[in-house]
Short mmCIF file of C-alpha atoms in Angstrom, two decimals:
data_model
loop_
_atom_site.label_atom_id
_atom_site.label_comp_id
_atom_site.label_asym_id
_atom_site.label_seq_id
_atom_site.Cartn_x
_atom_site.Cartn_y
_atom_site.Cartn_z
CA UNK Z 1 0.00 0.00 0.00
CA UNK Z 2 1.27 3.57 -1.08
CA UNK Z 3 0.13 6.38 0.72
CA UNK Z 4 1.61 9.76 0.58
CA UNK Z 5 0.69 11.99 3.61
CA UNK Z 6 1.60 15.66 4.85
CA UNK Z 7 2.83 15.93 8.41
CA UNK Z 8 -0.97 16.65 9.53
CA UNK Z 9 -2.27 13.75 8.72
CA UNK Z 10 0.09 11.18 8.24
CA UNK Z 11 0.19 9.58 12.10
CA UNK Z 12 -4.37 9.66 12.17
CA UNK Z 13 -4.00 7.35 8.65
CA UNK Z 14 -1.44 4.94 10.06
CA UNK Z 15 -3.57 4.67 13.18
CA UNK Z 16 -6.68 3.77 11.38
CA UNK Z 17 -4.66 1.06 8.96
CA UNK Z 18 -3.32 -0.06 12.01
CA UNK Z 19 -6.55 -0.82 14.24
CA UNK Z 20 -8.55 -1.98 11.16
CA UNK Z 21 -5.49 -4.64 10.40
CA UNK Z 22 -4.55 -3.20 6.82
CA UNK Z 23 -0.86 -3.27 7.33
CA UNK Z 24 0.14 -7.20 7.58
CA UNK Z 25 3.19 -8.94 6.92
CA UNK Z 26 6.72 -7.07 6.89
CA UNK Z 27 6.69 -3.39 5.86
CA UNK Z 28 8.65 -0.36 4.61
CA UNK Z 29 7.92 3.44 5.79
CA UNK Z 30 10.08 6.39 3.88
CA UNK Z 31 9.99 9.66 5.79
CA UNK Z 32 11.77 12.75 5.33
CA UNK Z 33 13.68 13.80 7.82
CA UNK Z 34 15.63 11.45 10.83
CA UNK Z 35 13.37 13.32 13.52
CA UNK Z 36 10.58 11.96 11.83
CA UNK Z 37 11.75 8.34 11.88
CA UNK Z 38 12.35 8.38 15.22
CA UNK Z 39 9.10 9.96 15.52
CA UNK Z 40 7.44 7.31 13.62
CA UNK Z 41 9.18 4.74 15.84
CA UNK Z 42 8.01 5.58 18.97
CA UNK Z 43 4.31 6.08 17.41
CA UNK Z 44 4.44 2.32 16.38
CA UNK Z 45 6.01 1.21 20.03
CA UNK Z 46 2.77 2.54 20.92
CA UNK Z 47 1.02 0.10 19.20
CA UNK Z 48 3.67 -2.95 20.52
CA UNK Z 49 4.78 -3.14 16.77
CA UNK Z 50 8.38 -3.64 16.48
CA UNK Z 51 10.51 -0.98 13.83
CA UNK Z 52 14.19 -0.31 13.23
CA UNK Z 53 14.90 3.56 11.62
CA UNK Z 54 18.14 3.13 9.26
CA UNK Z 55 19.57 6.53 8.25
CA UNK Z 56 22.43 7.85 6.67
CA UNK Z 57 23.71 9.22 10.12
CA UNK Z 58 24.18 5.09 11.49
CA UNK Z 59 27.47 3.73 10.35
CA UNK Z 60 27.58 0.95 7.65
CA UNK Z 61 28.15 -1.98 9.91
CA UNK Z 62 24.78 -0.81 11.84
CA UNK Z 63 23.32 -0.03 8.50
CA UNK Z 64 23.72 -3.48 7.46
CA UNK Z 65 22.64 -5.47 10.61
CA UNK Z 66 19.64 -3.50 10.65
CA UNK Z 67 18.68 -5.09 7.37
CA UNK Z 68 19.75 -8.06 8.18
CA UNK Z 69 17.52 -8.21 11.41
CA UNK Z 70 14.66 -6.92 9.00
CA UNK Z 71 15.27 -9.71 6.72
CA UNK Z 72 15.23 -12.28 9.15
CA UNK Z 73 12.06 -11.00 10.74
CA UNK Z 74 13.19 -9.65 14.51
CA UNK Z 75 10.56 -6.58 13.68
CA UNK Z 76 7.91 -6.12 11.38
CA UNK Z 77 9.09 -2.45 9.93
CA UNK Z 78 11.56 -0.38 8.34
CA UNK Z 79 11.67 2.99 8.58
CA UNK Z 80 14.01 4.49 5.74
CA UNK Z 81 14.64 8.17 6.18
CA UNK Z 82 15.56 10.24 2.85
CA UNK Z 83 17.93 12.28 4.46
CA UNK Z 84 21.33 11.88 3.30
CA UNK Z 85 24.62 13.32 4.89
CA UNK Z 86 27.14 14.76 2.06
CA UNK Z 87 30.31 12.67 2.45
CA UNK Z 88 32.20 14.97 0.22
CA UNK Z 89 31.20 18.67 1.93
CA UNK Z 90 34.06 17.16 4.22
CA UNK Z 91 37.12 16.81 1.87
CA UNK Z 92 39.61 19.61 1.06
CA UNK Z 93 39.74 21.25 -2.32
CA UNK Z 94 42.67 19.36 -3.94
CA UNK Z 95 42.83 16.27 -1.62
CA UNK Z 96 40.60 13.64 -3.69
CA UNK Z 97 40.74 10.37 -1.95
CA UNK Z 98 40.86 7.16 -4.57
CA UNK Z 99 39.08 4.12 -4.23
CA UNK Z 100 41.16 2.48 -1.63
CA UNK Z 101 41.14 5.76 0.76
CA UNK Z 102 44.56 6.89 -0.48
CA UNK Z 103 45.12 10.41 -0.87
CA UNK Z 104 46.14 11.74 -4.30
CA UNK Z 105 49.04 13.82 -4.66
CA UNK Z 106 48.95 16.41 -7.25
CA UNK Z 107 52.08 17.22 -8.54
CA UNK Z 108 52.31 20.70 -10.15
CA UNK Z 109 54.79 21.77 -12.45
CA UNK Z 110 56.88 24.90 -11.98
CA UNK Z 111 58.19 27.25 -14.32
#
């Protein structure tokens, strides 16, 4: 089931679906923002239905066991958050790291 909500409305709708037994089965909630994940969670802890949030913010080894708890059914939903945190705003201008972390040396010639 797809439903696209604003902020208004969205917890009432997942309340109703919820009492009347429309969500079954393993599911996958996209929100925008990581406060609203979390937000999401505890709604659903209200309900005794177990959730994970995976962000961008977790580290990839947490990142990954999430899933893999998801997969192998320790809670019934995942909430995915579309926030995203820019790896590259950190680097330098002129230090480009290659594939294998390295830093690149640029060699300039001189006149």
């Amino acid at each position: 089931m797809y439903v696209r909500c604003t902020c208004s409305c969205y917890f009432p709708r997942l309340g109703i679906c919820l009492k009347l037994g429309l969500l079954k089965g393993k599911g996958l909630f996209f929100v925008n923002t990581t406060d609203g994940g979390y937000r999401l969670k505890l709604f659903l802890e209200q309900f005794h239905i177990r959730s994970a949030v995976l962000n961008a913010e977790l580290p990839l080894r947490s990142r990954l066991n999430i899933i893999e708890q998801f997969n192998i059914g320790n809670f019934d939903y995942l909430i995915a958050t579309d926030e995203s945190t820019d790896v590259n705003s950190s680097k330098k201008d002129g230090d480009d790291d290659d594939e294998g972390g390295n830093k690149k040396s640029h060699n300039k010639k001189r006149k």
